[in-house]
Coordinates of C-alpha atoms in Angstrom, one line a residue:
M5 CA 241.6 165.9 250.8
R6 CA 242.0 168.7 248.1
T7 CA 243.6 167.7 245.4
R8 CA 246.1 171.1 243.9
P9 CA 245.1 172.5 240.7
A10 CA 246.8 171.7 237.2
G11 CA 249.5 173.7 236.9
L12 CA 249.9 175.1 240.3
D13 CA 253.2 173.3 241.2
E14 CA 254.8 174.4 238.5
A15 CA 253.6 177.9 239.1
A16 CA 255.0 178.2 242.5
A17 CA 258.6 176.1 241.5
A18 CA 258.5 179.4 238.9
V19 CA 257.4 181.6 241.2
S20 CA 260.3 180.9 243.9
T21 CA 262.7 180.6 241.0
G22 CA 262.4 183.8 239.4
T23 CA 262.1 185.8 242.7
L24 CA 265.5 184.3 244.3
R25 CA 267.2 184.8 241.3
W26 CA 265.9 188.4 240.8
T27 CA 266.9 188.8 245.0
A28 CA 270.8 187.0 244.5
L29 CA 271.4 188.9 241.3
H30 CA 270.7 192.5 243.0
A31 CA 271.2 191.5 246.3
G32 CA 274.4 193.1 246.2
Y33 CA 273.2 196.7 245.3
L34 CA 272.6 197.4 249.3
D35 CA 276.2 196.9 250.5
S36 CA 277.7 199.0 247.6
P37 CA 279.0 202.4 248.2
A38 CA 275.9 203.8 245.7
A39 CA 273.6 202.3 247.6
R40 CA 276.0 203.1 250.9
A41 CA 275.1 206.8 249.2
G42 CA 271.7 207.5 247.8
L43 CA 270.0 205.0 250.5
P44 CA 268.6 206.1 252.9
A45 CA 270.8 204.5 256.3
T46 CA 268.2 202.7 258.0
P47 CA 266.0 201.6 255.8
R48 CA 268.9 200.0 254.2
V49 CA 270.0 198.1 257.7
K50 CA 266.8 197.4 257.9
A51 CA 267.2 195.8 254.0
L52 CA 270.0 193.5 254.9
L53 CA 268.4 192.2 258.1
Q54 CA 265.5 190.5 255.5
L55 CA 268.2 189.4 253.4
A56 CA 270.0 187.9 255.9
L57 CA 266.9 186.5 257.1
L58 CA 265.9 185.1 253.4
R59 CA 269.7 183.4 253.3
R60 CA 268.9 181.4 257.0
V61 CA 266.2 180.1 255.6
W62 CA 267.1 179.4 251.9
A63 CA 270.8 177.7 253.3
G64 CA 268.3 175.4 255.5
L65 CA 266.0 174.4 252.9
A66 CA 268.3 174.5 249.4
P67 CA 272.1 174.6 250.2
S68 CA 273.1 173.8 246.2
D69 CA 271.5 176.3 244.9
P70 CA 273.6 178.1 242.7
G71 CA 272.0 181.6 243.6
L72 CA 273.0 181.2 247.7
H73 CA 276.7 181.7 247.4
D74 CA 276.3 184.9 245.8
L75 CA 273.4 186.0 248.2
T76 CA 275.3 184.6 251.2
A77 CA 278.6 186.6 250.0
V78 CA 277.1 189.9 250.6
V79 CA 275.2 189.6 253.7
E80 CA 278.6 188.3 255.2
R81 CA 280.4 191.4 253.1
A82 CA 278.2 193.2 255.4
W83 CA 278.5 191.6 258.7
Q84 CA 282.0 192.3 258.8
R85 CA 281.3 195.9 258.1
P86 CA 282.6 198.5 261.6
E87 CA 280.8 200.4 259.7
F88 CA 277.4 198.8 258.8
A89 CA 277.9 197.9 263.1
R90 CA 277.8 201.9 263.8
L91 CA 274.8 202.5 261.5
L92 CA 272.4 199.3 263.5
A93 CA 272.4 201.7 266.6
L94 CA 272.0 205.0 264.1
D95 CA 268.5 205.4 264.9
P96 CA 267.4 204.8 268.5
R97 CA 264.1 203.7 268.0
Y98 CA 265.2 199.9 266.2
A99 CA 269.0 200.3 267.6
R100 CA 268.4 197.2 270.2
Q101 CA 266.0 195.4 268.0
F102 CA 268.9 196.0 265.1
Q103 CA 271.2 194.5 267.0
L104 CA 269.4 191.5 268.4
M105 CA 268.5 190.7 264.9
Y106 CA 272.2 190.9 264.0
A107 CA 273.2 189.1 266.1
A108 CA 270.1 186.3 265.7
L109 CA 270.7 186.6 261.5
A110 CA 274.7 186.3 261.4
P111 CA 276.5 183.7 258.9
S112 CA 279.2 181.7 261.2
G113 CA 282.3 183.6 261.6
T114 CA 280.8 187.2 261.4
V115 CA 279.3 188.4 264.9
T116 CA 283.3 189.8 266.5
G117 CA 283.5 190.6 269.8
A118 CA 282.0 194.7 269.3
H119 CA 279.2 192.7 268.1
R120 CA 279.1 190.5 271.3
A121 CA 279.9 194.0 273.2
A122 CA 276.7 195.4 271.6
L123 CA 274.4 192.0 273.4
D124 CA 275.4 192.3 276.4
R125 CA 274.6 195.9 276.9
L126 CA 271.2 194.9 275.6
T127 CA 271.1 192.1 278.3
A128 CA 272.6 194.5 281.2
D129 CA 270.3 197.4 280.8
G130 CA 267.0 195.1 280.7
Y131 CA 266.0 194.3 276.8
L132 CA 265.5 190.3 277.6
T133 CA 262.9 191.2 280.0
P134 CA 258.8 192.1 279.2
R135 CA 259.5 195.3 280.4
G136 CA 257.6 197.8 278.1
K137 CA 257.5 195.4 275.2
S138 CA 254.1 195.6 273.5
P139 CA 252.9 191.6 273.2
Y140 CA 254.1 191.9 269.3
L141 CA 257.5 193.0 270.2
H142 CA 257.8 191.1 273.1
L143 CA 257.3 187.9 270.9
E144 CA 259.7 189.6 268.1
T145 CA 262.0 189.9 270.9
R146 CA 261.6 186.2 272.2
Y147 CA 262.6 185.0 268.5
H148 CA 265.5 186.5 267.6
A149 CA 266.9 186.1 271.2
D150 CA 266.4 182.3 271.2
L151 CA 268.4 182.3 267.4
A152 CA 270.8 184.3 268.7
G153 CA 271.5 182.2 271.5
L154 CA 271.5 184.4 274.1
A155 CA 269.6 184.2 278.0
H156 CA 266.6 185.5 278.6
R157 CA 263.0 186.3 280.7
L158 CA 260.8 186.5 278.6
A159 CA 257.7 184.6 278.3
P160 CA 256.8 181.2 276.6
Y161 CA 255.5 181.0 273.1
E162 CA 252.1 179.8 274.0
E163 CA 251.3 182.8 276.5
L164 CA 253.2 185.2 273.4
Y165 CA 250.6 183.6 271.1
A166 CA 248.2 184.4 273.6
S167 CA 248.4 187.2 273.8
S168 CA 248.4 188.2 269.9
L169 CA 246.5 189.5 267.8
A170 CA 245.6 186.4 265.7
A171 CA 244.4 184.8 268.8
R172 CA 241.6 187.3 268.6
A173 CA 241.6 188.4 265.3
H174 CA 238.3 185.7 264.3
G175 CA 235.2 187.3 264.0
L176 CA 237.6 190.5 263.4
P177 CA 236.5 192.9 260.4
T178 CA 239.1 191.9 257.4
A179 CA 240.2 195.4 256.2
G180 CA 240.9 196.3 259.6
L181 CA 242.6 193.7 260.7
D182 CA 247.6 194.1 260.4
V183 CA 248.7 191.4 258.4
C184 CA 251.7 192.0 259.0
Q185 CA 251.2 191.7 263.0
V186 CA 248.9 188.3 262.0
T187 CA 251.8 186.8 259.8
H188 CA 254.6 188.0 261.5
T189 CA 253.3 186.3 264.6
L190 CA 252.5 183.0 262.9
F191 CA 256.5 182.8 261.7
H192 CA 258.1 183.7 264.7
V193 CA 255.6 181.3 266.4
S194 CA 256.7 178.4 263.7
D195 CA 259.9 179.3 263.2
F196 CA 258.6 180.1 259.7
G197 CA 256.9 176.8 259.8
F198 CA 260.5 174.4 261.2
R199 CA 258.0 173.7 263.9
G200 CA 254.6 173.4 265.0
P201 CA 251.9 175.9 264.3
G202 CA 251.6 176.9 267.8
P203 CA 248.0 177.5 268.6
A204 CA 246.2 174.0 268.8
G205 CA 243.1 172.7 268.2
Q206 CA 239.3 175.4 268.2
A207 CA 242.7 178.0 268.3
L208 CA 244.0 176.7 265.2
E209 CA 241.0 176.3 263.4
R210 CA 240.1 180.1 264.1
I211 CA 243.6 181.5 262.8
A212 CA 243.6 179.3 259.8
R213 CA 239.9 180.5 258.8
T214 CA 240.8 184.3 259.9
V215 CA 243.9 183.6 257.0
E216 CA 242.9 182.2 254.3
R217 CA 239.7 185.1 254.9
L218 CA 242.2 188.0 254.8
T219 CA 244.5 186.1 251.6
D220 CA 240.3 186.2 249.7
H221 CA 240.9 190.3 250.5
C222 CA 244.3 191.0 249.9
V223 CA 243.9 188.7 246.5
R224 CA 241.0 190.9 245.9
E225 CA 242.8 193.9 246.1
G226 CA 245.9 193.2 244.3
A227 CA 248.2 193.8 247.4
W228 CA 251.2 191.2 246.0
D229 CA 253.4 192.0 249.3
F230 CA 250.9 190.4 251.7
T231 CA 249.5 188.0 249.4
A232 CA 253.2 186.7 249.6
K233 CA 253.2 187.3 253.6
L234 CA 249.7 184.9 254.1
V235 CA 250.7 182.3 252.0
L236 CA 253.8 181.6 253.6
A237 CA 251.4 181.8 257.2
Q238 CA 249.1 179.4 255.6
H239 CA 252.0 177.2 255.4
C240 CA 253.1 178.1 258.9
L241 CA 249.6 176.5 259.5
G242 CA 250.1 172.6 258.4
L243 CA 247.5 173.8 255.5
D244 CA 249.2 173.6 251.9
P245 CA 248.8 176.8 250.1
L246 CA 248.4 174.9 247.2
R247 CA 245.5 173.4 247.6
T248 CA 243.6 175.4 249.8
P249 CA 241.2 177.7 247.6
S250 CA 242.8 181.4 248.8
G251 CA 246.2 179.7 248.2
A252 CA 245.6 178.8 244.5
A253 CA 244.4 182.5 244.0
A254 CA 246.9 184.1 245.4
V255 CA 250.3 181.2 244.0
R256 CA 248.6 182.7 240.5
M257 CA 248.0 186.3 241.1
L258 CA 252.1 186.7 242.0
A259 CA 252.9 184.3 239.2
R260 CA 251.3 187.2 236.5
S261 CA 252.9 190.0 238.6
M262 CA 256.1 188.2 238.2
T263 CA 258.5 190.3 235.6
P264 CA 260.3 188.2 232.7
E265 CA 263.4 189.1 235.0
G266 CA 261.4 187.9 238.7
A267 CA 260.8 190.9 240.1
I268 CA 257.7 191.9 242.0
P269 CA 257.1 194.9 240.7
G270 CA 256.2 196.5 243.6
K271 CA 254.1 196.0 247.1
S272 CA 250.7 195.9 245.0
A273 CA 249.1 196.1 242.4
A274 CA 248.2 200.2 243.1
E275 CA 251.9 200.5 243.5
R276 CA 253.3 199.3 240.8
A277 CA 256.6 200.5 239.3
P278 CA 256.1 202.5 235.7
A279 CA 257.4 200.6 233.2
D280 CA 259.7 204.1 232.3
T281 CA 261.3 204.4 236.1
T282 CA 265.0 204.1 236.6
S283 CA 267.4 200.8 237.7
V284 CA 267.5 202.3 241.1
A285 CA 263.7 203.4 241.5
F286 CA 262.4 199.7 240.5
F287 CA 264.8 198.4 243.1
R288 CA 263.4 200.5 245.6
R289 CA 259.7 199.5 244.4
A290 CA 260.8 196.3 243.9
Y291 CA 262.9 194.7 246.7
Q292 CA 260.2 194.0 250.0
A293 CA 257.5 192.3 247.9
T294 CA 260.3 190.4 246.0
L295 CA 262.2 189.2 248.8
G296 CA 259.2 188.3 251.0
T297 CA 257.9 186.7 248.1
A298 CA 261.3 184.7 247.1
L299 CA 261.2 183.7 251.0
A300 CA 257.6 182.8 251.2
M301 CA 257.7 180.6 248.2
L302 CA 261.3 178.7 248.9
V303 CA 259.4 177.9 251.6
V304 CA 256.5 176.4 250.5
T305 CA 258.0 174.8 247.2
N306 CA 260.0 172.7 250.3
G307 CA 259.4 173.3 253.1
R308 CA 257.4 169.6 253.3
T309 CA 260.5 167.6 252.2
E310 CA 263.2 165.5 253.9
Q311 CA 265.8 167.9 254.1
A312 CA 263.2 171.1 255.2
A313 CA 262.3 167.6 258.1
A314 CA 266.4 167.5 258.6
A315 CA 266.5 171.2 258.9
A316 CA 264.3 171.6 261.8
T317 CA 265.2 169.1 263.3
R318 CA 268.9 170.4 263.2
G319 CA 267.9 173.8 263.7
I320 CA 268.5 175.8 260.4
R321 CA 271.4 178.8 260.7

């Protein structure tokens, strides 16, 4: 059995604490008048949906953390704003995905009759069927439909994984693989590690080797955002990323990249926010990587505890 290198638990805890603190402190900006006036609508909606996902997982794993209360308040206020519900449908390319995610990630008591009517339309127009969907979108739709408690005619997770890029990635060139497709497939089939990894036997061994290979590659490239996703993917596969060489290198890199305030200052070292950037420009550069790292390290540092097992049993919400 591999042992954890000295100091790695402390580094992982520091990254988790720092990135969660920064995200909770700055989350309110997304639903502020300044953000509504200054940020493009569709990226702002997507950022709030990502924030709601973090809230869901955080509430399941560490419900007494002080930062969770402030972050939850931001999500609840946004979900209750009629104008936010209208923004979900603003871009026809993403309207149905966003409406489904909105329902799946809603805090208790924040879905209104108007929102339920929108979900009824998703069912009526056939969105909750395989029709016209890529394997990746099919899986994403199944995951969020299940979270929302909606009846659907979507394929089983085993079948969806078998048709995914992750299932056939073994042996493909590392540099050409879509990290987001591979990692998000694993997040959805495992519910971010709260149920089994999906693939088993040789298929599990193959995707585990692929994810470790991708992690090494992204560490070498200084790709902070992708690296955090891959650390979480290792966990979802049943690995301990604080014991794998690639995972240990990834956590150390994320710890080095984090600012004293707890932000990951860009998606990669090459895209790091300049030291003289404005606070708004820094937020836009740092938000996605910091939130993704916060989610990954929250799960990795808490995901094998008795509390995590209880959350998985009851279904975190």
